[in-house]
Coordinates of C-alpha atoms (C1' of nucleotides) in Angstrom, one line a residue:
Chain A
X127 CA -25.0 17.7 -5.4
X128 CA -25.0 21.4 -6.1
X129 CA -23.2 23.9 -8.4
X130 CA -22.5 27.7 -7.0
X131 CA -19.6 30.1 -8.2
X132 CA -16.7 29.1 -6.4
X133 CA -15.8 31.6 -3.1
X134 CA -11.7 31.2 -3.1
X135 CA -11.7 34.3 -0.6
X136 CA -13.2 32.0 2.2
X137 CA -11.8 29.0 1.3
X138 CA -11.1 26.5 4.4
X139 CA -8.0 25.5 2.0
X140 CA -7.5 28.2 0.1
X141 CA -3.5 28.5 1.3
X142 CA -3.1 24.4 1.3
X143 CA -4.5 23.2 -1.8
X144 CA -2.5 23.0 -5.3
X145 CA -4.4 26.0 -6.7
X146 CA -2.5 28.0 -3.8
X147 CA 0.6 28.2 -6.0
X148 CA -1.2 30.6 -8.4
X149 CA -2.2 34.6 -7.8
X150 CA -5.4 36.3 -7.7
X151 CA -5.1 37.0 -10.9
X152 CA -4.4 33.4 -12.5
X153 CA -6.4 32.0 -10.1
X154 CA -10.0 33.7 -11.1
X155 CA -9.0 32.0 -14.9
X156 CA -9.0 28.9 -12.5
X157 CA -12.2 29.8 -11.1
X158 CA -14.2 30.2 -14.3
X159 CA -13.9 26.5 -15.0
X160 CA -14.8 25.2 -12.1
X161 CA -17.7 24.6 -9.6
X162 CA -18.6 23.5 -6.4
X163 CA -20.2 19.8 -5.6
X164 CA -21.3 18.3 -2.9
X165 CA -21.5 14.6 -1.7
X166 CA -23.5 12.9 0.6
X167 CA -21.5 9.6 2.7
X168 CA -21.6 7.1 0.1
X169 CA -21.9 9.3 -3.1
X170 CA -19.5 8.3 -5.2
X171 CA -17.5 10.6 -7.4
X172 CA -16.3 8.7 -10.4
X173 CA -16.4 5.2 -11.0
X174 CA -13.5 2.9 -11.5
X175 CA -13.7 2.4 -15.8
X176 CA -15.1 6.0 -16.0
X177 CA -13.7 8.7 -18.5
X178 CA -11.5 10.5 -16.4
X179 CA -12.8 14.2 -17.6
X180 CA -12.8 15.5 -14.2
X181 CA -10.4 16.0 -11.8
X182 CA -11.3 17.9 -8.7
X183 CA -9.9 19.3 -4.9
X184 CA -11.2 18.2 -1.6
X185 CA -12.6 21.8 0.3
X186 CA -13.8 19.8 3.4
X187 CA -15.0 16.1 4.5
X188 CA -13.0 12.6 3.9
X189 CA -12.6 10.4 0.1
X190 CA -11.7 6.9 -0.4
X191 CA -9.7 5.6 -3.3
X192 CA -10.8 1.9 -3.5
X193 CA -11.3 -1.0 -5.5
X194 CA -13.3 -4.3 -5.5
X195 CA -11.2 -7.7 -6.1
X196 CA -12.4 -10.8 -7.6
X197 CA -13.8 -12.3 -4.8
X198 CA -16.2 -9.1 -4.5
X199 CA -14.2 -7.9 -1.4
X200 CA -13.1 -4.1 -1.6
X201 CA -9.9 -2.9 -0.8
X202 CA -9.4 0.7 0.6
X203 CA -6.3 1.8 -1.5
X204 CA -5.7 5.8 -0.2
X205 CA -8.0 8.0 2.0
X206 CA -8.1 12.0 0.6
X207 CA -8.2 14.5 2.9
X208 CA -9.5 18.3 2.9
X209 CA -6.7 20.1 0.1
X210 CA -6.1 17.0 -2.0
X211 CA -6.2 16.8 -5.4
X212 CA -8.6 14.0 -6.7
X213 CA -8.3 12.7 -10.7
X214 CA -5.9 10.9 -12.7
X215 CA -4.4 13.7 -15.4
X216 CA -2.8 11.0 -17.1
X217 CA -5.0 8.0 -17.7
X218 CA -7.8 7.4 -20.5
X219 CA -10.2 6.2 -17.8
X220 CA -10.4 5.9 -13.6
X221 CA -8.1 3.1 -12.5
X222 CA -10.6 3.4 -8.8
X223 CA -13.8 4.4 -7.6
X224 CA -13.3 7.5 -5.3
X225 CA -16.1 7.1 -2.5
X226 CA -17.2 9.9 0.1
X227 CA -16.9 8.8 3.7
X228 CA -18.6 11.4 4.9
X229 CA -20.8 14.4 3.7
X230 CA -17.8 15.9 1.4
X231 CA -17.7 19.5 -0.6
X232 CA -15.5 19.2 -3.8
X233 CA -14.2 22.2 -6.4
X234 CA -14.4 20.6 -9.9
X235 CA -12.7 20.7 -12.6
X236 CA -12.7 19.6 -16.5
X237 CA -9.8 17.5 -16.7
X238 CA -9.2 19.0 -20.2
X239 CA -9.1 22.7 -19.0
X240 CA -7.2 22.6 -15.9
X241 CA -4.3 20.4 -18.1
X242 CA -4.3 23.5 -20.1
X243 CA -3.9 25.4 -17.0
X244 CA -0.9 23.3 -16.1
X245 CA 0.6 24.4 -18.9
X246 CA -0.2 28.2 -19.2
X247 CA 1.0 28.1 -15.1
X248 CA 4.0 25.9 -14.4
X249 CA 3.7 26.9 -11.3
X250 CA 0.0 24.9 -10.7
X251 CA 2.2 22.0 -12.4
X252 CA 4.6 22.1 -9.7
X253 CA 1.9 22.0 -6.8
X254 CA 0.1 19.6 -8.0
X255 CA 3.8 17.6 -8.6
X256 CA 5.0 18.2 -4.8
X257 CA 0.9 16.6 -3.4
X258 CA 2.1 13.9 -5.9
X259 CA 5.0 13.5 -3.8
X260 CA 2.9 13.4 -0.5
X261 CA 0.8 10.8 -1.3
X262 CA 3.0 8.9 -2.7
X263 CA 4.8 8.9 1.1
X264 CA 2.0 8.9 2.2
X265 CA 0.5 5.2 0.1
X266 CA 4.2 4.3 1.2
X267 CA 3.7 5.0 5.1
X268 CA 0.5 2.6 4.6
X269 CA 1.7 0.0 3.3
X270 CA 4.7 -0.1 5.8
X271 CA 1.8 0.3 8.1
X272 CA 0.2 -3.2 6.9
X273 CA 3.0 -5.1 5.7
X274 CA 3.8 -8.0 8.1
X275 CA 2.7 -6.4 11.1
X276 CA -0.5 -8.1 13.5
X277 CA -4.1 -6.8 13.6
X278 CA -2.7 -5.1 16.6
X279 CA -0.2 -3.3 15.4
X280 CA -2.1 -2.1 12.5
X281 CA -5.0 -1.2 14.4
X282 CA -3.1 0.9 17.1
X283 CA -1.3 2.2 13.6
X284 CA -4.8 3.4 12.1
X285 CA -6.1 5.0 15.6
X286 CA -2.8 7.1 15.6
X287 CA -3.2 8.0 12.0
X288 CA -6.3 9.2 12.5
X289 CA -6.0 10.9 15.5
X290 CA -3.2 12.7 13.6
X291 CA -5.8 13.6 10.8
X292 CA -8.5 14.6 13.1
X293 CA -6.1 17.1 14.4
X294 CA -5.3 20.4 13.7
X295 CA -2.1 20.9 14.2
X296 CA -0.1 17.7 12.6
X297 CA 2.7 16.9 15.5
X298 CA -0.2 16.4 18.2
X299 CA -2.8 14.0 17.5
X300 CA -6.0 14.7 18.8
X301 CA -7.7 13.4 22.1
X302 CA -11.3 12.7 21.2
X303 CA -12.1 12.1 17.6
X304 CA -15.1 10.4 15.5
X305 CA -13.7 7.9 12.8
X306 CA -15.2 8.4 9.4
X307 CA -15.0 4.9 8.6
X308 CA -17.3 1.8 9.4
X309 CA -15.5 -0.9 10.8
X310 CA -15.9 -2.6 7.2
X311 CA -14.4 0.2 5.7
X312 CA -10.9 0.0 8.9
X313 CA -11.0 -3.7 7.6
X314 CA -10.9 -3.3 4.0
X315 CA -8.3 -0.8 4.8
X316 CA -5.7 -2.4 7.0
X317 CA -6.2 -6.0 5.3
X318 CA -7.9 -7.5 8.1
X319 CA -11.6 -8.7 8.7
X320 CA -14.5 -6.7 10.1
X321 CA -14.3 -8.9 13.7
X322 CA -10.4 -9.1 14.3
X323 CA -10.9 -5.1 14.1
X324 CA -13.5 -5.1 16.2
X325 CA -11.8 -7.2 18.8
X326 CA -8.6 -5.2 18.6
X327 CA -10.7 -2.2 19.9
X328 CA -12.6 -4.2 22.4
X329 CA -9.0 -5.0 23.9
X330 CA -7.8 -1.7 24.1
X331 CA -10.7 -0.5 25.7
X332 CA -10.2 -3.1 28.4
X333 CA -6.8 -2.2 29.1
X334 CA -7.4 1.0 29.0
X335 CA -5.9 2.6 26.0
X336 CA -8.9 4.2 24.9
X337 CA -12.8 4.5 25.3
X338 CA -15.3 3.8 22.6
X339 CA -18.7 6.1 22.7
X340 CA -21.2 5.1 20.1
X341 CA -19.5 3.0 17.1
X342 CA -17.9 6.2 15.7
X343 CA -16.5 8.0 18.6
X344 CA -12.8 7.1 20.1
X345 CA -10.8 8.8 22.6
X346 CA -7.3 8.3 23.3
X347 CA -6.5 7.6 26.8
X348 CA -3.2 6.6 27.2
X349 CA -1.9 7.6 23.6
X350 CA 1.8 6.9 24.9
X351 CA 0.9 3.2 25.0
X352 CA -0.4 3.6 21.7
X353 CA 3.1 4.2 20.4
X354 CA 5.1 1.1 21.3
X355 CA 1.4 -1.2 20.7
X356 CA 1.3 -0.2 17.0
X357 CA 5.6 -0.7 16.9
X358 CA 5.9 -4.1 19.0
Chain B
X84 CA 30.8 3.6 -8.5
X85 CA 32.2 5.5 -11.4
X86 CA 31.6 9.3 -13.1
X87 CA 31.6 10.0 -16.7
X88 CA 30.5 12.5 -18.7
X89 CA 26.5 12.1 -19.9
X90 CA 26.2 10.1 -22.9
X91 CA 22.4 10.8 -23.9
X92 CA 22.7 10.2 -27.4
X93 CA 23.2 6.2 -26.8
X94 CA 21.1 6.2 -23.1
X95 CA 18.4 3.4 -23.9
X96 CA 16.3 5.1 -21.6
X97 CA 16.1 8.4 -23.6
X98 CA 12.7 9.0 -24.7
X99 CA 11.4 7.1 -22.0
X100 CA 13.3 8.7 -18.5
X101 CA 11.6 12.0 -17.6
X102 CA 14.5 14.1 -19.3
X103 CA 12.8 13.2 -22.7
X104 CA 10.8 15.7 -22.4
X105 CA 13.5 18.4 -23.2
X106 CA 15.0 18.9 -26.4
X107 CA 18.7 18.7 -27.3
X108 CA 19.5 22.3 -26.2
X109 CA 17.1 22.0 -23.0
X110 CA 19.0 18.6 -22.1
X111 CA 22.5 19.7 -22.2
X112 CA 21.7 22.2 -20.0
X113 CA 20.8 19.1 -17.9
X114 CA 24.1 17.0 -19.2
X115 CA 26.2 19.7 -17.7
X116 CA 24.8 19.2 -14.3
X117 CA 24.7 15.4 -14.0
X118 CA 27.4 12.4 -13.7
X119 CA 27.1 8.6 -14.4
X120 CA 27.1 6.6 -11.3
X121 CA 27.2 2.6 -11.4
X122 CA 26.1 0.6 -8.4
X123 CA 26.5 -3.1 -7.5
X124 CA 23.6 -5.0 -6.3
X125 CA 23.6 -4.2 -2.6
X126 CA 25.6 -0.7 -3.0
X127 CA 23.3 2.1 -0.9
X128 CA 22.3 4.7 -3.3
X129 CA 20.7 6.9 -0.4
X130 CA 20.3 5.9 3.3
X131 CA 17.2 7.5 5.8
X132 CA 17.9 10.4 6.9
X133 CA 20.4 11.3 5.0
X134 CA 20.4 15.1 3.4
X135 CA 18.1 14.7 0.4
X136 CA 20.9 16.5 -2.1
X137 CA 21.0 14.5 -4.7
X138 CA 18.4 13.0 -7.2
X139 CA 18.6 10.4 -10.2
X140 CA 17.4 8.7 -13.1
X141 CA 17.9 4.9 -13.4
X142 CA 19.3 3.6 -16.6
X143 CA 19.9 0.7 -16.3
X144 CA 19.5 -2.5 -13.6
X145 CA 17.1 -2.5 -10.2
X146 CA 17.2 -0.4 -7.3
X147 CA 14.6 -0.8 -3.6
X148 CA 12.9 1.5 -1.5
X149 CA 12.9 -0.2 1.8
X150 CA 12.7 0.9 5.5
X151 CA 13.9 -1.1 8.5
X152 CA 11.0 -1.3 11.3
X153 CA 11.3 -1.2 14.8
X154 CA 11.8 -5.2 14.9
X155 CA 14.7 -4.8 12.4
X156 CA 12.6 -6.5 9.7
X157 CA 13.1 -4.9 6.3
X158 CA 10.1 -3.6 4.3
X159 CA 10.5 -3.2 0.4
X160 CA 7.9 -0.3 -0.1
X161 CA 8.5 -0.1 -3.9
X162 CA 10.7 -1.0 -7.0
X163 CA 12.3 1.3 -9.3
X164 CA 13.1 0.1 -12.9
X165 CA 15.1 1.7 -15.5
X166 CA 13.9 5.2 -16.9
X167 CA 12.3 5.6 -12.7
X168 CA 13.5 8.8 -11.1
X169 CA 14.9 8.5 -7.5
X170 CA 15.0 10.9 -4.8
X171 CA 12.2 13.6 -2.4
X172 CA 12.5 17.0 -3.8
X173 CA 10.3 18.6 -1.1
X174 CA 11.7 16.6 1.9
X175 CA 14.7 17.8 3.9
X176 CA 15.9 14.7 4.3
X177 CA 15.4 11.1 2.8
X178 CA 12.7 8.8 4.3
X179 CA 13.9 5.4 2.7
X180 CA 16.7 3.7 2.1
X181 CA 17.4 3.1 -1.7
X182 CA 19.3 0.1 -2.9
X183 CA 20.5 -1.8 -5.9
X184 CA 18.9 -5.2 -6.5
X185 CA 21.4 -5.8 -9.2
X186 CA 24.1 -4.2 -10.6
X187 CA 23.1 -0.6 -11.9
X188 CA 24.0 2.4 -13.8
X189 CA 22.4 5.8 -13.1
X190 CA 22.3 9.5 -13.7
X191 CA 22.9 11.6 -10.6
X192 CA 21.6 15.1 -10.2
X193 CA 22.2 18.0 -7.5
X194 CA 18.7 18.4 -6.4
X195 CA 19.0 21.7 -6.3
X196 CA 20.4 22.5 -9.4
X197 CA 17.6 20.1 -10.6
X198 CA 14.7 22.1 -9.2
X199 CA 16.0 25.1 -11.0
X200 CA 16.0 23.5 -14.1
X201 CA 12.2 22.0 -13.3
X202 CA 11.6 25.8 -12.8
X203 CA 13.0 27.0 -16.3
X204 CA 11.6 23.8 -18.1
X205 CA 7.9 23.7 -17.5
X206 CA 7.8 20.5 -19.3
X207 CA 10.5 19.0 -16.7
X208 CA 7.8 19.4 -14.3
X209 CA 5.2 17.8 -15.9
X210 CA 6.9 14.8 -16.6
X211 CA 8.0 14.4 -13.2
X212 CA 4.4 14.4 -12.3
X213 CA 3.5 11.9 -14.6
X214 CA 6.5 9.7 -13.4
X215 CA 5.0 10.6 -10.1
X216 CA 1.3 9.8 -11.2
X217 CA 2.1 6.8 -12.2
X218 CA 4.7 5.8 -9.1
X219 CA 1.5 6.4 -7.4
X220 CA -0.7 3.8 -9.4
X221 CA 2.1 1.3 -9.0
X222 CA 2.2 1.4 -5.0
X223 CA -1.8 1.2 -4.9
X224 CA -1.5 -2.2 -7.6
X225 CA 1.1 -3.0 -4.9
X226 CA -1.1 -2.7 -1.9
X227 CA -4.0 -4.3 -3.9
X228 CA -1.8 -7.2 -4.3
X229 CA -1.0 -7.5 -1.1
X230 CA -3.8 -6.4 0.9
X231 CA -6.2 -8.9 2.1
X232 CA -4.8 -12.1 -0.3
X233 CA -3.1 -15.2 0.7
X234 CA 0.7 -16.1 0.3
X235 CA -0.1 -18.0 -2.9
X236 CA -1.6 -15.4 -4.0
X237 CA 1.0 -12.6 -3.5
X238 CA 3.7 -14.9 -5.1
X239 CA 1.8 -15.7 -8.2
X240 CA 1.0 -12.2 -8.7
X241 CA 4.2 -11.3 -8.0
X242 CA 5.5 -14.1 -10.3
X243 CA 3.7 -12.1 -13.1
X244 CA 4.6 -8.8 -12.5
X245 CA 8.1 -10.2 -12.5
X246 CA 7.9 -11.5 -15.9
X247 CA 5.8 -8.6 -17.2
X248 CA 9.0 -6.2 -15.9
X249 CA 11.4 -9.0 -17.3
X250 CA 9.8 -8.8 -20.7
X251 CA 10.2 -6.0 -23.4
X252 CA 6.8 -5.2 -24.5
X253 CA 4.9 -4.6 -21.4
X254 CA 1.7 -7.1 -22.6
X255 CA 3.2 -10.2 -22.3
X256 CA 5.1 -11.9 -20.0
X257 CA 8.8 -12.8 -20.8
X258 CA 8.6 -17.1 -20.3
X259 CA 11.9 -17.3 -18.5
X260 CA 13.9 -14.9 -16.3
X261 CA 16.2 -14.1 -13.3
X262 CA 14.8 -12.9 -10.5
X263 CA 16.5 -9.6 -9.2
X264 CA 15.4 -10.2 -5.6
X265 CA 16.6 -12.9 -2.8
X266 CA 13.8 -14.5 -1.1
X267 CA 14.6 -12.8 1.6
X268 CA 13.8 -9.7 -0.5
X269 CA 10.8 -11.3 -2.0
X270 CA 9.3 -12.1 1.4
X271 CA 10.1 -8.2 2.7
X272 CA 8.2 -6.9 -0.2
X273 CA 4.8 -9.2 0.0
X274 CA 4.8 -9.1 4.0
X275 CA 5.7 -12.9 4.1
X276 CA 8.5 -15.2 5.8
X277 CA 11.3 -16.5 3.9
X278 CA 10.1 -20.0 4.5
X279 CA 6.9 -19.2 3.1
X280 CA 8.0 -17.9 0.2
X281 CA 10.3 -20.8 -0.6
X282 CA 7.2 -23.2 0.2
X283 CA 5.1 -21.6 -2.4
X284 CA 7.7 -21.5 -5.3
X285 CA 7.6 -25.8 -4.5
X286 CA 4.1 -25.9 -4.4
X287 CA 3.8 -24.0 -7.7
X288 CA 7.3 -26.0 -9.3
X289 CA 5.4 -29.3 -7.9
X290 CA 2.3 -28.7 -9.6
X291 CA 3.9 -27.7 -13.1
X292 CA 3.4 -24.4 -13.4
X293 CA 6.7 -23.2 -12.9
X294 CA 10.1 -24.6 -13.4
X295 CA 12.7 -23.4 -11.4
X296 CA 16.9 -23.1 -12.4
X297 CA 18.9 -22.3 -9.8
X298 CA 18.4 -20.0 -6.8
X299 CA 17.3 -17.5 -8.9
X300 CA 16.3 -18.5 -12.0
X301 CA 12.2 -18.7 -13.0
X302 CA 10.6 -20.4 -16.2
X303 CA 6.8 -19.9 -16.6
X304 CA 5.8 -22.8 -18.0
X305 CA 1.9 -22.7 -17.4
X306 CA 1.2 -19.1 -17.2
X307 CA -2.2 -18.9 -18.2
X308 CA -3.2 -20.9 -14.7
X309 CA -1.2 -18.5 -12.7
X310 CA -3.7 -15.4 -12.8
X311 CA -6.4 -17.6 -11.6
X312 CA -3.6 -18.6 -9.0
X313 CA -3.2 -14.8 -8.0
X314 CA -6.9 -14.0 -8.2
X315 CA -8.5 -16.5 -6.9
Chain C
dC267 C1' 38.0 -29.5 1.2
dG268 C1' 35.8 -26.2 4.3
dT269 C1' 33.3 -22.0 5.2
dC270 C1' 29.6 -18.9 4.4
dC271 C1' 25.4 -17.6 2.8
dG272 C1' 21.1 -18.4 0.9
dT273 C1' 17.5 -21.9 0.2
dT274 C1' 14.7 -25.8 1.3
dT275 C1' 12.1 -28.7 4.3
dG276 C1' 10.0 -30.2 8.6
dA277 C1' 7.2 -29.9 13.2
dG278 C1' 4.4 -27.3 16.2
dC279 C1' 1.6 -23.5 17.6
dC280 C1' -0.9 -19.3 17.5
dC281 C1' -3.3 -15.7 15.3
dC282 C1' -6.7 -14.5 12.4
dG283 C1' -10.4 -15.7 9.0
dT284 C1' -14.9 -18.2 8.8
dC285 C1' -19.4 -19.1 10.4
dA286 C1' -22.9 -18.0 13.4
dA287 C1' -25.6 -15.7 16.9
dT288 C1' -26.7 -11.7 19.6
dG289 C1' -26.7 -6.8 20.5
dT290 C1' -27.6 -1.9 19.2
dA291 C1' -28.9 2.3 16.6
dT292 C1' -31.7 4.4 13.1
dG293 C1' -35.6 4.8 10.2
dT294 C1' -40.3 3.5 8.4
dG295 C1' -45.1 2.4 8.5
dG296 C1' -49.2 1.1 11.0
Chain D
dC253 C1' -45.9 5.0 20.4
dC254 C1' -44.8 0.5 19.1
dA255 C1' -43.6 -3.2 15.8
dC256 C1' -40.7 -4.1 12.4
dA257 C1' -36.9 -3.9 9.1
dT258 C1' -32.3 -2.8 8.1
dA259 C1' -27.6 -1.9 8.8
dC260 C1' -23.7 -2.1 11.6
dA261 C1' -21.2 -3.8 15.7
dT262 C1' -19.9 -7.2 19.1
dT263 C1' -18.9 -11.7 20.9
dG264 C1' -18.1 -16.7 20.7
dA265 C1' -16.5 -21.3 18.8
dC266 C1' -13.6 -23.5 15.6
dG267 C1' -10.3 -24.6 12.0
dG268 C1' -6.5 -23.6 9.0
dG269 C1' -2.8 -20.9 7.0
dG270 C1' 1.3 -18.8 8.0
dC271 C1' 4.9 -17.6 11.5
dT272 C1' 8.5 -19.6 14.7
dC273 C1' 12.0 -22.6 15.7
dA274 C1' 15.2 -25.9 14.0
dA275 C1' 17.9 -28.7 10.9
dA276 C1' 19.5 -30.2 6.5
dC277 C1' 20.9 -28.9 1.8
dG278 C1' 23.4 -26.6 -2.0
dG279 C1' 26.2 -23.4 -4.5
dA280 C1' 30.1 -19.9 -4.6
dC281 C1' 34.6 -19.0 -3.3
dG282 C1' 38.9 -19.3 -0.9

DNA sequence: CGTCCGTTTGAGCCCCGTCAATGTATGTGG
DNA sequence: CCACATACATTGACGGGGCTCAAACGGACG
């Protein structure tokens, strides 16, 4: 967890994130409020019940948005990737906790001052109104993804996801990828148990689809087959 | 389906659709754009893939946002209720189909036309992105709901949230109500079967906590024991 | 009265959750 | 360096909940 004077002019997402939409000039007011933050896997960044006084954007690593049920089970609601926007502007206190999957490096913001911000720059308002937009497709496309389909389709659903995400170019997903998520973390996820995911993977690596190194590692052999396994 | 001219002065969603945030000269600015629009329940408001040209407020009744999947088994990804906005302002072309669950009455919007007006109204914008924001919490308390619970579970919390949206003050529960959706509907939107949805309105009618009129037709006659139905 | 559409109910089977044991990687202390 | 502990992953056996297939029921409308 460390604090430096934010470094827009190398920024990995300086030309995706919502704080794109402004100009040099309206983005160095931006820069005086915030700082830099790091998280280890694990860390988390606000707890579910918190004061939402922060909001904050994702520079580089992997959030999740989730929540623990009754039963004490937790349920992975959204994943954040490098450029989102993290923070509910609108809500007295955090609906979720937001959990780092893997070692994560945040810009952050007081939630009071950036709403300001909004206001002074419509234009920030209508960024951060269009990544709206996108994740809610994109909370859409997942539960599609879960919603009365097998542990086979959503697994071979998850693997193309993220071989999408891994990727740098979106329409091609990449070949060899490590998954930033314990197979707990795939289960609580797609809706399925930590051994029905395992055994999903165990089968497509026996008929070939793809090949496991270590517990993180996966690469795509046959991602054609992946298609039609995650549809039918 | 039917155009008038804008009556805002009598909408009942007026200080509660996102064009409350304009004042009377700002909104007839708006009223100059937009025509009335009624739908009956299974009218197609917008189809997938069709140009995304047009966007709306709901005034009145229920509209869908479902997706047919490869198996030609319909999803419902999300309902809209009166005061919701409908439509993708930053995607060429619509992803879902949107459809009326009942009989309803909007207001219809060019989209572009719209966007112009978000871009001379700052506070347009921001009430589109808390419409959005809170679209966004909705579709995650969906998930939760469905993720990872059983099929007496999903109906009793979907039992609630139907009487919660049935009722006037969002706090409590209105104690008798139609239901908007077909079991059919009701199945496509919790990732059940028809039959199992029918089997757990019995179970719950058999054991007195509902009481059921009709087809459609729900009176909650024990609803403190349903949350501990749809939690645990 | 008859047709159509949606709902209800029944019978059987399979997928996936539960419980349990084993395997594997990483770190810690002696 | 090895023994040990911890955490995560894999694999197996078993049972039950929900899907599939199938038939009967009921209301709306001509």
């Amino acid at each position: 967890m460390a604090a430096n004077p934010l470094a827009c002019a190398v920024c990995p997402v300086r030309d995706r994130a919502a704080c794109s939409a402004l100009d040099e000039q309206q983005r160095s007011d931006l820069t005086r409020l915030g700082v830099h933050r790091s998280l280890k896997r694990g860390d988390v960044l606000f707890h579910a019940g918190d004061d939402g006084d922060h909001c904050a954007t994702l520079i580089s690593g992997a959030l999740k948005i989730a929540q623990v049920d009754a039963d004490g089970h937790e349920h992975i609601l959204a994943l954040i990737h490098p450029a989102g926007f993290v923070g509910e502007l609108f809500a007295p206190v955090a609906h979720h906790d937001i959990v780092a999957l893997s070692d994560s490096f945040l810009c952050m913001f007081p939630r009071r001052q950036y709403e300001e911000l909004i206001e002074r720059y419509p234009a920030l308002g209508r960024a951060l109104l269009r990544r709206s937009s996108e994740d809610l497709l994109e909370s859409r496309a997942l539960m599609a993804l879960m919603t009365g389909r097998t542990a086979r389709q959503r697994v071979a659903g998850f693997l193309l996801a993220m071989a999408n995400a891994a990727s740098e170019s979106p329409c091609h997903p990449a070949a060899r990828f490590d998954l930033p998520l314990t197979r707990g973390e795939i289960a609580a996820l797609l809706g399925l148990t930590i051994e029905t995911v395992s055994r999903q993977l165990t089968k497509f690596e026996k008929v070939g689809v793809i090949k496991r190194s270590g517990a993180r590692g996966v690469e795509l052999l046959d991602p054609a087959r992946l298609g039609p396994l995650a549809a039918g």
